[in-house]
Coordinates of C-alpha atoms in Angstrom, one line a residue:
Chain A
M16 CA 106.9 138.5 130.8
K17 CA 109.4 135.3 130.8
K18 CA 107.7 132.6 128.7
A19 CA 107.5 129.2 130.9
F20 CA 107.4 127.0 127.9
R21 CA 106.6 126.3 124.6
T22 CA 105.3 123.3 122.5
F23 CA 107.6 121.6 119.5
R24 CA 105.6 119.1 116.7
H25 CA 105.5 115.7 117.5
T26 CA 103.5 113.7 115.3
A27 CA 101.3 112.0 117.8
D28 CA 102.7 113.3 121.2
I29 CA 103.4 116.5 122.5
G30 CA 106.8 118.1 122.8
F31 CA 108.0 121.4 125.2
F32 CA 110.8 123.1 125.7
V33 CA 110.6 124.3 129.8
Y34 CA 112.0 127.2 131.1
G35 CA 113.7 128.5 134.5
T36 CA 116.2 130.9 135.8
T37 CA 116.7 128.3 138.5
L38 CA 116.6 124.7 138.6
E39 CA 113.5 125.1 141.1
E40 CA 111.7 127.7 138.5
L41 CA 112.4 125.3 135.7
Y42 CA 110.7 122.2 138.0
T43 CA 107.8 124.2 138.5
N44 CA 107.2 125.4 134.8
A45 CA 107.5 121.8 134.2
A46 CA 104.5 121.2 136.4
Y47 CA 102.5 124.4 134.6
A48 CA 103.3 122.6 130.7
F49 CA 102.2 119.2 132.1
Y50 CA 98.9 120.8 133.5
K51 CA 98.1 123.1 130.4
V52 CA 98.2 119.7 128.3
L53 CA 95.8 117.8 130.4
T54 CA 93.5 120.9 131.0
D55 CA 92.4 124.3 131.5
F56 CA 92.0 124.0 135.4
K57 CA 94.6 125.8 137.4
P58 CA 95.3 124.9 141.2
S59 CA 94.7 127.7 143.7
I60 CA 93.9 126.0 147.1
L61 CA 96.5 124.5 148.7
N62 CA 95.1 121.5 150.6
K63 CA 97.5 119.0 150.3
K64 CA 101.3 118.9 151.4
K65 CA 103.6 116.2 150.5
K66 CA 107.4 115.6 150.4
I67 CA 108.8 114.6 147.1
I68 CA 112.1 112.4 146.8
I69 CA 112.9 111.2 143.3
K70 CA 116.2 109.6 142.7
G71 CA 118.2 109.1 139.4
I72 CA 121.6 108.6 138.1
T73 CA 121.5 111.6 135.7
K74 CA 119.9 115.0 135.5
E75 CA 118.0 113.6 132.5
E76 CA 116.4 110.7 134.5
L77 CA 115.4 113.0 137.2
W78 CA 113.3 115.4 134.8
V79 CA 111.7 112.9 133.3
K80 CA 110.7 110.9 136.6
W81 CA 109.6 114.2 137.7
F82 CA 106.9 114.6 134.9
N83 CA 105.7 110.5 135.7
E84 CA 105.6 111.6 139.6
L85 CA 103.1 114.6 138.4
I86 CA 101.3 112.2 136.5
F87 CA 101.0 109.5 139.2
Q88 CA 100.1 112.3 141.5
F89 CA 97.1 113.3 138.8
E90 CA 96.2 110.2 138.2
V91 CA 95.8 107.8 140.9
N92 CA 95.7 110.6 144.1
S93 CA 94.1 113.4 141.6
L94 CA 96.4 116.2 142.9
M95 CA 98.0 119.2 141.2
L96 CA 101.3 120.9 142.2
F97 CA 100.5 124.5 143.4
K98 CA 103.9 125.2 144.2
L99 CA 107.2 123.4 145.3
E100 CA 109.3 124.6 148.6
S101 CA 112.7 123.4 150.2
F102 CA 113.7 122.5 146.7
I103 CA 117.2 120.6 146.2
I104 CA 118.3 119.4 143.6
S105 CA 121.6 117.6 142.6
K106 CA 122.7 114.9 139.9
S107 CA 121.0 112.2 141.3
I108 CA 118.4 113.2 143.7
L109 CA 115.8 115.6 143.9
K110 CA 113.8 116.7 147.3
A111 CA 111.3 119.2 148.2
V112 CA 108.0 119.7 149.4
G113 CA 105.0 119.9 147.1
Y114 CA 101.9 121.8 148.1
F115 CA 99.0 120.5 146.1
Q116 CA 95.4 120.8 145.4
K117 CA 92.8 117.4 145.5
V118 CA 90.7 118.4 142.4
K119 CA 87.4 116.3 141.6
D120 CA 85.3 116.4 138.4
I121 CA 87.7 118.7 136.4
E122 CA 87.4 118.9 132.8
V123 CA 90.4 116.8 131.3
K124 CA 91.3 117.6 127.7
T125 CA 94.4 115.2 127.0
G126 CA 95.5 112.0 128.9
V127 CA 98.9 111.7 129.0
K128 CA 100.4 107.9 129.3
A129 CA 104.3 109.2 130.8
A130 CA 106.9 111.3 130.0
T131 CA 109.6 109.4 127.7
Y132 CA 113.2 109.5 127.7
H133 CA 113.4 110.4 123.6
K134 CA 115.1 113.6 123.5
A135 CA 114.8 114.3 127.3
S136 CA 117.5 116.8 128.3
V137 CA 118.0 119.7 130.7
E138 CA 120.8 122.3 129.6
K139 CA 122.0 125.6 130.5
H140 CA 120.4 127.9 128.4
K141 CA 121.0 131.9 128.1
N142 CA 120.7 133.0 131.9
G143 CA 119.1 129.9 133.1
F144 CA 118.3 126.7 131.9
R145 CA 116.1 124.8 129.4
G146 CA 114.3 121.4 129.5
T147 CA 113.3 119.2 126.8
I148 CA 110.4 116.7 127.1
I149 CA 108.4 114.6 124.9
L150 CA 105.0 113.2 126.4
D151 CA 103.1 109.9 125.1
V152 CA 99.6 110.9 124.7
Chain B
M30 CA 120.9 113.9 108.4
K31 CA 117.9 112.5 106.7
T32 CA 117.8 108.8 106.3
V33 CA 118.3 107.4 102.3
L34 CA 115.3 105.5 101.6
E35 CA 115.7 103.3 98.1
K36 CA 112.9 102.0 96.4
I37 CA 113.1 98.2 96.2
D38 CA 109.3 97.8 94.5
S39 CA 106.0 99.1 94.3
Y40 CA 105.6 98.8 98.3
R41 CA 108.7 98.7 100.0
Y42 CA 111.9 101.0 100.5
R43 CA 115.1 100.1 101.7
I44 CA 116.9 101.7 104.4
P45 CA 120.8 100.5 103.4
K46 CA 122.9 99.2 105.9
T47 CA 125.1 101.5 107.2
G48 CA 127.4 102.9 110.1
N49 CA 126.1 100.8 113.2
M50 CA 123.5 99.1 111.4
N51 CA 123.4 95.3 112.3
V52 CA 120.7 94.8 109.1
E53 CA 119.3 97.0 106.5
G54 CA 115.9 98.3 106.9
I55 CA 112.2 98.0 105.1
I56 CA 109.6 100.3 105.0
Y57 CA 106.3 99.2 103.1
S58 CA 104.5 102.1 102.1
S59 CA 103.8 103.5 98.8
V60 CA 104.9 107.0 96.5
P61 CA 102.1 109.1 98.4
L62 CA 102.3 107.8 101.7
I63 CA 106.2 108.3 101.9
E64 CA 105.7 112.0 100.4
A65 CA 103.4 112.5 103.4
M66 CA 106.1 111.6 105.7
E67 CA 108.6 114.5 104.8
G68 CA 110.0 115.8 108.0
D69 CA 108.9 112.5 110.6
E70 CA 111.6 111.3 111.9
S71 CA 110.4 107.6 111.6
P72 CA 112.7 106.4 109.1
A73 CA 115.9 107.2 110.9
Q74 CA 114.3 105.7 114.0
V75 CA 113.6 102.3 111.6
A76 CA 117.6 102.7 111.0
N77 CA 118.5 103.1 114.9
V78 CA 116.3 99.7 115.8
A79 CA 118.5 98.0 113.4
T80 CA 121.4 98.5 115.4
L81 CA 120.3 96.7 118.2
D82 CA 122.1 93.1 119.1
G83 CA 120.4 90.0 117.9
I84 CA 117.9 91.4 115.4
V85 CA 117.1 89.4 112.7
R86 CA 117.1 89.8 109.1
Y87 CA 116.0 93.4 108.8
S88 CA 114.2 96.4 110.8
L89 CA 110.8 97.0 109.7
A90 CA 108.1 99.3 109.6
M91 CA 104.4 98.9 108.4
P92 CA 102.7 101.6 105.8
D93 CA 101.0 103.7 108.9
I94 CA 104.7 104.4 109.9
H95 CA 105.2 107.5 111.6
W96 CA 107.5 109.2 114.5
G97 CA 107.5 107.4 117.8
Y98 CA 110.1 107.6 120.6
G99 CA 112.7 105.3 120.1
F100 CA 111.1 102.5 117.8
P101 CA 108.6 103.9 115.0
I102 CA 105.0 103.1 115.6
G103 CA 104.3 100.8 113.0
G104 CA 107.9 99.2 113.7
V105 CA 108.4 95.2 113.4
A106 CA 111.7 93.6 114.4
A107 CA 112.4 90.5 115.9
F108 CA 114.9 89.1 118.2
D109 CA 117.3 86.0 118.3
V110 CA 116.2 84.5 121.8
E111 CA 119.4 83.4 122.9
E112 CA 121.5 86.5 121.5
G113 CA 119.0 89.1 121.2
V114 CA 117.7 92.2 123.5
I115 CA 114.4 93.3 124.3
S116 CA 113.7 96.9 124.7
P117 CA 110.2 98.1 126.4
G118 CA 110.0 101.1 123.7
G119 CA 109.9 98.2 121.0
V120 CA 106.6 97.5 123.0
G121 CA 105.4 100.9 123.8
Y122 CA 103.7 102.3 127.1
D123 CA 100.1 101.2 125.8
I124 CA 101.1 97.5 126.7
N125 CA 98.7 95.1 124.2
C126 CA 96.8 98.5 123.1
G127 CA 94.6 96.6 120.8
V128 CA 91.4 96.5 118.9
R129 CA 88.5 93.8 118.5
V130 CA 85.5 93.7 116.1
I131 CA 82.2 92.1 117.3
R132 CA 79.7 91.4 114.7
T133 CA 75.7 91.6 115.2
G134 CA 72.4 90.1 113.4
L135 CA 71.1 93.9 113.5
E136 CA 71.0 96.0 110.0
I137 CA 71.5 99.4 109.5
E138 CA 68.0 100.5 108.6
E139 CA 66.5 99.0 112.4
T140 CA 69.8 100.9 114.2
K141 CA 69.9 104.1 112.5
P142 CA 66.6 106.0 113.8
R143 CA 67.6 106.3 117.5
L144 CA 71.6 106.2 117.1
R145 CA 72.1 109.1 119.4
E146 CA 70.2 107.5 122.2
L147 CA 72.1 104.2 121.7
L148 CA 75.3 106.5 121.5
Y149 CA 74.3 108.1 125.1
T150 CA 73.5 104.7 126.5
L151 CA 77.0 103.2 125.5
K152 CA 78.4 106.5 127.1
S153 CA 76.5 106.1 130.4
K154 CA 77.7 102.5 130.9
I155 CA 81.0 102.7 129.5
P156 CA 83.6 104.8 131.9
S157 CA 85.9 106.8 129.6
G158 CA 88.0 109.9 129.3
V159 CA 91.3 111.0 131.4
G160 CA 91.1 109.8 134.9
S161 CA 88.3 107.6 134.8
K162 CA 87.6 105.3 137.0
G163 CA 85.8 101.7 136.3
K164 CA 83.0 100.2 138.6
I165 CA 84.9 97.4 139.5
K166 CA 86.8 97.5 142.5
L167 CA 89.6 95.0 142.5
S168 CA 91.5 93.7 146.0
K169 CA 94.9 93.3 145.9
E170 CA 94.3 89.5 145.3
D171 CA 91.8 90.1 142.4
E172 CA 94.3 92.5 140.4
K173 CA 96.6 90.0 140.4
N174 CA 94.7 87.4 139.4
V175 CA 93.5 89.5 136.2
L176 CA 97.2 89.9 135.7
K177 CA 97.8 86.1 135.6
E178 CA 94.4 85.4 133.9
G179 CA 93.7 87.9 131.8
A180 CA 90.4 87.8 129.9
K181 CA 89.7 84.3 131.4
W182 CA 89.4 86.0 134.8
A183 CA 86.7 88.3 133.1
V184 CA 84.9 85.6 131.4
A185 CA 85.1 83.6 135.1
N186 CA 83.6 86.7 136.7
G187 CA 80.5 86.8 134.4
F188 CA 81.9 89.4 131.7
G189 CA 81.3 87.7 129.1
N190 CA 81.1 83.7 127.4
S191 CA 83.9 81.5 127.2
S192 CA 83.2 81.4 123.5
D193 CA 84.6 84.7 123.3
L194 CA 87.9 83.8 124.3
E195 CA 89.0 81.7 121.4
K196 CA 88.5 84.3 119.3
I197 CA 91.4 86.4 121.1
E198 CA 95.1 86.0 119.9
D199 CA 96.7 83.8 123.0
N200 CA 93.1 83.1 124.0
G201 CA 93.1 86.2 126.0
S202 CA 95.4 85.2 128.4
V203 CA 99.2 84.7 127.3
P204 CA 101.4 82.4 130.1
G205 CA 104.3 83.4 131.8
A206 CA 103.0 86.7 133.6
D207 CA 104.2 87.1 137.0
P208 CA 102.5 89.9 138.7
E209 CA 105.3 90.4 141.4
E210 CA 107.3 91.7 139.1
V211 CA 104.8 95.0 138.5
S212 CA 105.5 97.5 140.9
S213 CA 103.2 98.7 143.5
R214 CA 103.0 101.8 141.8
A215 CA 101.9 100.3 138.4
L216 CA 99.2 98.2 140.3
E217 CA 98.0 101.2 141.9
R218 CA 97.6 102.8 138.7
G219 CA 95.5 99.9 137.5
K220 CA 93.1 99.1 140.2
D221 CA 90.6 101.3 139.5
Q222 CA 90.9 101.3 135.6
L223 CA 89.8 97.9 134.7
G224 CA 86.5 98.4 132.5
T225 CA 87.8 101.6 131.2
L226 CA 88.1 102.8 127.6
G227 CA 90.9 105.7 128.3
S228 CA 91.3 108.6 126.4
G229 CA 93.6 109.7 123.2
N230 CA 92.6 107.4 120.2
H231 CA 90.5 104.7 122.1
F232 CA 87.3 104.4 121.5
V233 CA 84.1 102.0 121.0
E234 CA 82.5 102.6 117.4
V235 CA 79.0 101.4 116.0
G236 CA 79.5 100.9 112.8
Y237 CA 78.2 98.7 109.3
V238 CA 79.8 96.4 106.5
D239 CA 79.8 98.8 103.8
E240 CA 81.3 96.3 101.4
I241 CA 82.9 92.8 101.2
Y242 CA 85.6 91.5 99.0
L243 CA 86.3 87.9 100.0
E244 CA 82.7 86.5 100.4
K245 CA 83.4 83.2 101.7
E246 CA 85.7 84.9 104.5
A247 CA 83.3 87.7 105.5
K248 CA 80.6 84.8 105.7
I249 CA 83.2 82.7 108.2
M250 CA 83.3 85.7 110.2
G251 CA 79.8 86.6 110.4
L252 CA 79.8 89.9 108.5
F253 CA 77.2 90.5 105.7
K254 CA 76.7 93.7 103.9
G255 CA 74.8 96.4 106.0
G256 CA 75.4 94.5 109.3
I257 CA 76.0 96.5 112.4
T258 CA 79.3 96.0 113.8
I259 CA 81.0 97.2 116.7
I260 CA 84.9 98.0 117.0
I261 CA 86.5 98.5 120.5
H262 CA 90.2 99.8 121.0
T263 CA 92.0 100.2 124.3
G264 CA 95.0 99.0 126.0
S265 CA 96.4 98.5 129.5
R266 CA 95.7 101.8 131.0
G267 CA 97.9 103.0 133.5
L268 CA 99.5 100.1 134.6
G269 CA 100.3 99.3 131.1
H270 CA 102.3 102.7 130.7
Q271 CA 104.1 102.5 134.3
V272 CA 105.4 98.7 133.6
C273 CA 107.0 100.6 130.8
D274 CA 108.6 103.6 132.4
D275 CA 109.5 101.2 135.3
Y276 CA 111.4 99.1 133.1
I277 CA 112.7 101.3 130.7
A278 CA 114.6 102.6 133.9
V279 CA 115.8 99.4 134.7
M280 CA 116.9 98.8 131.4
N281 CA 118.7 102.4 131.6
D282 CA 120.5 101.0 134.6
Y283 CA 121.9 98.0 132.4
I284 CA 123.0 100.0 129.8
R285 CA 125.0 102.0 132.2
K286 CA 126.5 99.4 134.0
N287 CA 127.6 97.8 131.1
K288 CA 128.4 100.9 129.3
I289 CA 126.6 100.5 125.8
T290 CA 126.0 103.5 123.8
L291 CA 122.5 103.8 122.3
P292 CA 121.0 106.0 119.4
D293 CA 118.3 107.0 121.2
R294 CA 118.1 106.3 125.1
Q295 CA 114.4 105.4 124.7
L296 CA 116.0 101.7 123.1
A297 CA 117.0 101.1 126.4
N298 CA 117.5 97.5 126.5
A299 CA 119.0 94.3 128.0
P300 CA 119.5 90.7 126.8
I301 CA 116.2 89.0 126.6
K302 CA 118.0 85.8 128.9
S303 CA 119.1 88.5 131.1
K304 CA 117.6 88.9 134.6
E305 CA 116.4 92.4 133.4
G306 CA 115.2 90.9 130.1
V307 CA 113.6 88.0 131.9
R308 CA 111.5 90.2 134.6
Y309 CA 110.4 92.8 132.1
L310 CA 109.1 89.7 129.9
K311 CA 107.1 88.5 132.8
A312 CA 105.9 92.3 133.9
M313 CA 105.0 92.9 129.9
R314 CA 102.8 89.5 130.0
S315 CA 100.7 90.7 133.1
A316 CA 100.3 93.7 131.6
M317 CA 98.8 92.6 128.0
N318 CA 96.8 90.1 130.3
F319 CA 94.9 93.1 131.7
A320 CA 94.6 94.5 128.6
W321 CA 92.6 91.7 127.8
A322 CA 90.1 91.8 130.7
N323 CA 90.0 95.2 129.9
R324 CA 88.6 94.8 126.3
Q325 CA 86.4 91.8 127.5
I326 CA 84.5 93.7 130.0
I327 CA 84.0 96.4 127.9
T328 CA 82.5 93.9 125.5
Y329 CA 80.4 93.2 128.6
L330 CA 79.1 96.3 129.0
T331 CA 78.7 96.9 125.5
R332 CA 76.7 93.8 124.8
V333 CA 74.8 95.2 128.2
S334 CA 74.0 99.0 126.4
F335 CA 72.8 97.2 123.3
E336 CA 70.6 95.1 125.4
E337 CA 68.8 98.3 127.1
H338 CA 68.5 100.0 124.1
F339 CA 67.0 97.3 121.8
K340 CA 65.3 95.2 124.7
A341 CA 66.9 92.2 123.6
S342 CA 69.5 89.8 125.0
P343 CA 72.9 90.1 123.1
K344 CA 72.4 86.6 122.7
S345 CA 69.2 87.3 120.3
L346 CA 71.0 90.1 118.6
A347 CA 73.9 87.5 117.6
M348 CA 76.5 89.8 119.3
D349 CA 79.8 87.4 118.9
L350 CA 83.1 88.4 119.1
V351 CA 84.8 88.1 115.3
Y352 CA 88.4 88.5 116.9
D353 CA 90.6 90.3 119.2
V354 CA 94.0 91.6 117.8
S355 CA 97.1 93.2 119.9
H356 CA 99.5 96.0 118.6
N357 CA 101.8 96.5 121.1
T358 CA 103.7 93.3 122.6
A359 CA 106.4 91.0 122.3
K360 CA 105.8 87.5 121.3
E361 CA 108.4 84.5 121.2
E362 CA 107.5 82.7 117.9
T363 CA 109.1 80.1 115.4
F364 CA 110.2 81.5 112.2
L365 CA 112.4 80.2 109.2
V366 CA 115.9 81.8 109.3
D367 CA 118.4 80.7 106.9
G368 CA 116.3 77.7 106.1
K369 CA 116.1 76.5 110.0
K370 CA 113.3 76.8 112.1
K371 CA 114.0 79.7 115.1
K372 CA 112.6 81.0 118.0
L373 CA 112.2 84.4 117.9
L374 CA 111.1 87.4 119.8
V375 CA 108.9 89.4 117.7
L376 CA 108.2 92.9 118.8
R377 CA 105.3 94.7 117.4
K378 CA 105.0 98.5 118.1
G379 CA 101.8 99.6 116.2
A380 CA 101.8 96.4 114.0
T381 CA 99.3 93.5 114.0
R382 CA 100.1 89.9 113.8
A383 CA 99.1 88.5 110.4
Y384 CA 99.8 84.8 110.3
G385 CA 98.1 82.8 106.8
P386 CA 96.1 80.0 106.6
G387 CA 96.9 76.5 108.4
F388 CA 98.7 77.9 111.8
D389 CA 97.8 76.3 114.8
I390 CA 98.0 79.5 116.8
I391 CA 95.1 80.8 114.9
P392 CA 91.1 79.7 116.2
E393 CA 90.1 76.5 114.1
I394 CA 87.4 78.4 112.7
Y395 CA 89.7 80.7 110.9
R396 CA 92.3 78.3 110.1
G397 CA 91.8 77.7 106.6
I398 CA 91.3 80.8 105.9
G399 CA 93.9 83.0 108.0
Q400 CA 93.9 85.1 110.6
P401 CA 91.5 88.1 110.9
V402 CA 93.5 91.5 111.2
I403 CA 91.5 94.5 112.1
V404 CA 92.7 98.1 111.2
P405 CA 91.0 101.3 112.5
G406 CA 90.8 104.1 110.5
D407 CA 89.7 107.4 111.5
M408 CA 86.1 108.5 112.5
G409 CA 84.9 110.3 109.5
R410 CA 86.3 107.4 107.2
C411 CA 86.2 103.9 107.5
S412 CA 88.1 100.8 109.1
Y413 CA 88.8 97.1 107.6
I414 CA 89.0 93.3 108.6
L415 CA 91.6 91.2 106.6
V416 CA 93.0 88.2 107.1
G417 CA 96.8 87.1 107.4
T418 CA 99.0 85.4 104.7
Q419 CA 101.7 82.9 104.1
K420 CA 103.7 85.9 102.6
A421 CA 103.3 87.8 105.9
V422 CA 105.0 85.1 107.8
D423 CA 107.5 84.3 105.1
D424 CA 108.3 88.3 104.6
T425 CA 107.1 90.4 107.8
F426 CA 107.6 88.0 110.7
G427 CA 103.8 87.3 110.4
S428 CA 103.0 91.2 110.6
T429 CA 101.1 94.2 109.0
C430 CA 99.6 97.4 109.6
H431 CA 97.2 98.4 112.8
G432 CA 96.0 102.1 111.7
A433 CA 96.0 104.9 109.6
G434 CA 98.9 106.8 111.2
R435 CA 99.2 110.0 112.3
I436 CA 100.5 112.8 109.9
M437 CA 99.3 115.9 111.9
S438 CA 100.4 116.1 115.8
R439 CA 97.9 116.9 118.4
S440 CA 98.8 120.7 118.7
Q441 CA 98.8 121.3 115.1
A442 CA 94.9 119.7 115.2
K443 CA 94.0 121.7 117.6
K444 CA 95.2 125.2 116.0
K445 CA 93.6 124.3 112.4
I446 CA 90.5 122.3 112.7
N447 CA 87.5 123.5 114.7
A448 CA 86.5 120.3 116.3
R449 CA 82.6 121.5 116.5
E450 CA 82.2 121.7 112.7
V451 CA 84.2 118.5 112.2
V452 CA 81.2 117.1 114.4
N453 CA 78.5 119.1 113.0
S454 CA 79.4 117.8 109.5
L455 CA 79.9 114.4 110.6
E456 CA 76.4 114.6 111.8
K457 CA 75.2 115.8 108.8
E458 CA 76.6 112.6 107.1
G459 CA 74.6 110.6 109.7
I460 CA 77.9 109.8 112.0
F461 CA 77.5 110.5 115.9
V462 CA 80.4 111.2 117.8
A463 CA 80.4 111.6 121.8
A464 CA 83.2 112.3 123.9
D465 CA 84.1 113.9 127.4
S466 CA 86.1 116.9 125.6
F467 CA 86.1 119.1 122.5
A468 CA 89.4 118.9 122.8
T469 CA 89.7 115.3 122.7
I470 CA 88.1 115.4 119.2
A471 CA 90.0 117.8 117.9
E472 CA 93.1 116.0 118.2
E473 CA 91.6 112.6 116.3
V474 CA 89.9 114.4 113.4
P475 CA 90.1 112.6 110.2
Q476 CA 92.4 115.1 108.8
A477 CA 95.1 114.3 111.0
Y478 CA 95.2 110.7 110.4
K479 CA 96.4 109.3 106.6
D480 CA 93.7 107.5 104.6
V481 CA 93.6 104.0 106.0
S482 CA 92.3 102.7 102.6
M483 CA 96.0 104.0 101.5
V484 CA 97.4 102.2 104.1
V485 CA 95.5 99.3 103.8
D486 CA 96.3 99.1 99.8
V487 CA 99.9 98.9 100.7
V488 CA 100.0 95.3 102.6
Q489 CA 97.0 94.3 100.2
G490 CA 99.3 95.2 97.2
A491 CA 102.2 93.3 99.0
G492 CA 100.3 90.4 99.7
I493 CA 100.9 90.4 103.7
S494 CA 97.1 90.9 104.0
K495 CA 93.9 90.4 102.4
K496 CA 90.8 92.9 102.5
V497 CA 87.9 91.0 103.6
A498 CA 85.3 93.8 104.3
K499 CA 85.1 97.5 105.0
F500 CA 83.5 99.4 108.1
K501 CA 82.1 102.5 107.8
P502 CA 81.2 104.5 111.0
L503 CA 77.4 105.5 112.5
A504 CA 78.4 106.3 115.9
I505 CA 81.5 107.1 118.0
L506 CA 82.5 107.0 121.4
K507 CA 85.8 108.6 121.7
G508 CA 87.8 107.8 125.2

């Protein structure tokens, strides 16, 4: 099975390479990478549907803002993404419908303050895409 | 390409001015600390900061330097307020992360017997860990008042004494904050988090004074050998993180519109006097005030815990705030530049203000000895309290180190080290640790950090701070 993501060394924070054969898969795997840092809990019940719209000028900006959206939804609304549908992405806008689970009292391993722009990138890679991100924890 | 370091003297290394650098870089360090930095990208980050417009004299780093994003952690840079730039990455996500020390009249022998109970009382009263929500429910109006008033708001609402305020940088409330420049998203993140410790390297640590180096200074601070102390380390929580993220996006827009090239996107900036710069500073000051209110409320909760445990009032336990310092800030300060007084914006990202004796910004009680500087170490070794010096004012824009500095990434620490074994071994030494998860402890083990004594020896040797006392830990509540 193809790897969804792998970590790389960063002294104080956590860095990831995320993979996907399509951009939709890349962004979904980005959520898995983020949650793997956060908790061992895996969302399985879909009880919240949300329209997601993220705007940015560059694809890197969209990428960073995606992680920051996931951080916000978890921290403020206790929501963990299970899957994406109706995913549309261009250079400057991402639109999707996210199916989330509202979680309560799960064990959280590591707090994530934000996704940073340091080394953030999305590029074509082999037969798909690779995204790079460093999370400030 | 490896960054060239030239040794200046026993405690300083120069990065020569090359390429697009406007000034040279200077790293305060020692031979063993430099050797331990192999593979760390922080020297390159010091060089990158030196390329920013309006930077004055040099791009600095303290001996706890390690790889950040954009700016290194441990970085100090001062900018001409008329011509210079402001970069949110130069302050960091955890705006006004900082640390305070509370002294008490308690001694080790009366505290040690029921340490575990004391720790669990603290844990029950101080919300900690990821996503922890505070017991204080803020209305929108209240939250905006916190952002304007900082620790003053906390004291006015019953969380501590007015005498605490003078022992905090800027009296715990910096002017020029404007909550209207803080996004609704940041307010959302902050509203349930006031009075919470957070996670990662945040903590409340009960310890004791192990050694005194400067008797007069220690006496003025109320410290005595064997005396119980409490160190509190936390910041502006999700509100601060969001402010930083919001304004990096604003600065990115500015950079794009003005076709400015940067060595690292995380250095996105705008002139201090620009609309974008002014807005960021107003929002950043709001977040600074939130952090001070946060530390003040945690101090109150700590006093309540001690009162419950020892069945005595905080006043009778002499639980007095020694000082509260900030690590991630941008402050307007005046320094001599080429013989003339000049107003500069000093960015300290993982660095501490360290003014020497005689300055009005230091509380009167400490004006004769210099500003207290608190440098926490890891949970197994020790922490220090020092005083700032005139040499710091002359050489480092009144700055010194802030902690031990990491040498091992979090994922390495979790892979290589068994947290349970570490906890057991600390307990055998009489040190108790409580946390929401073992993963947090694994990431924060002593082996993941530089030896803070080595870091402090550099600032002492360089003359930019002087050791007053060493603290050793007894019980630690990790975030």
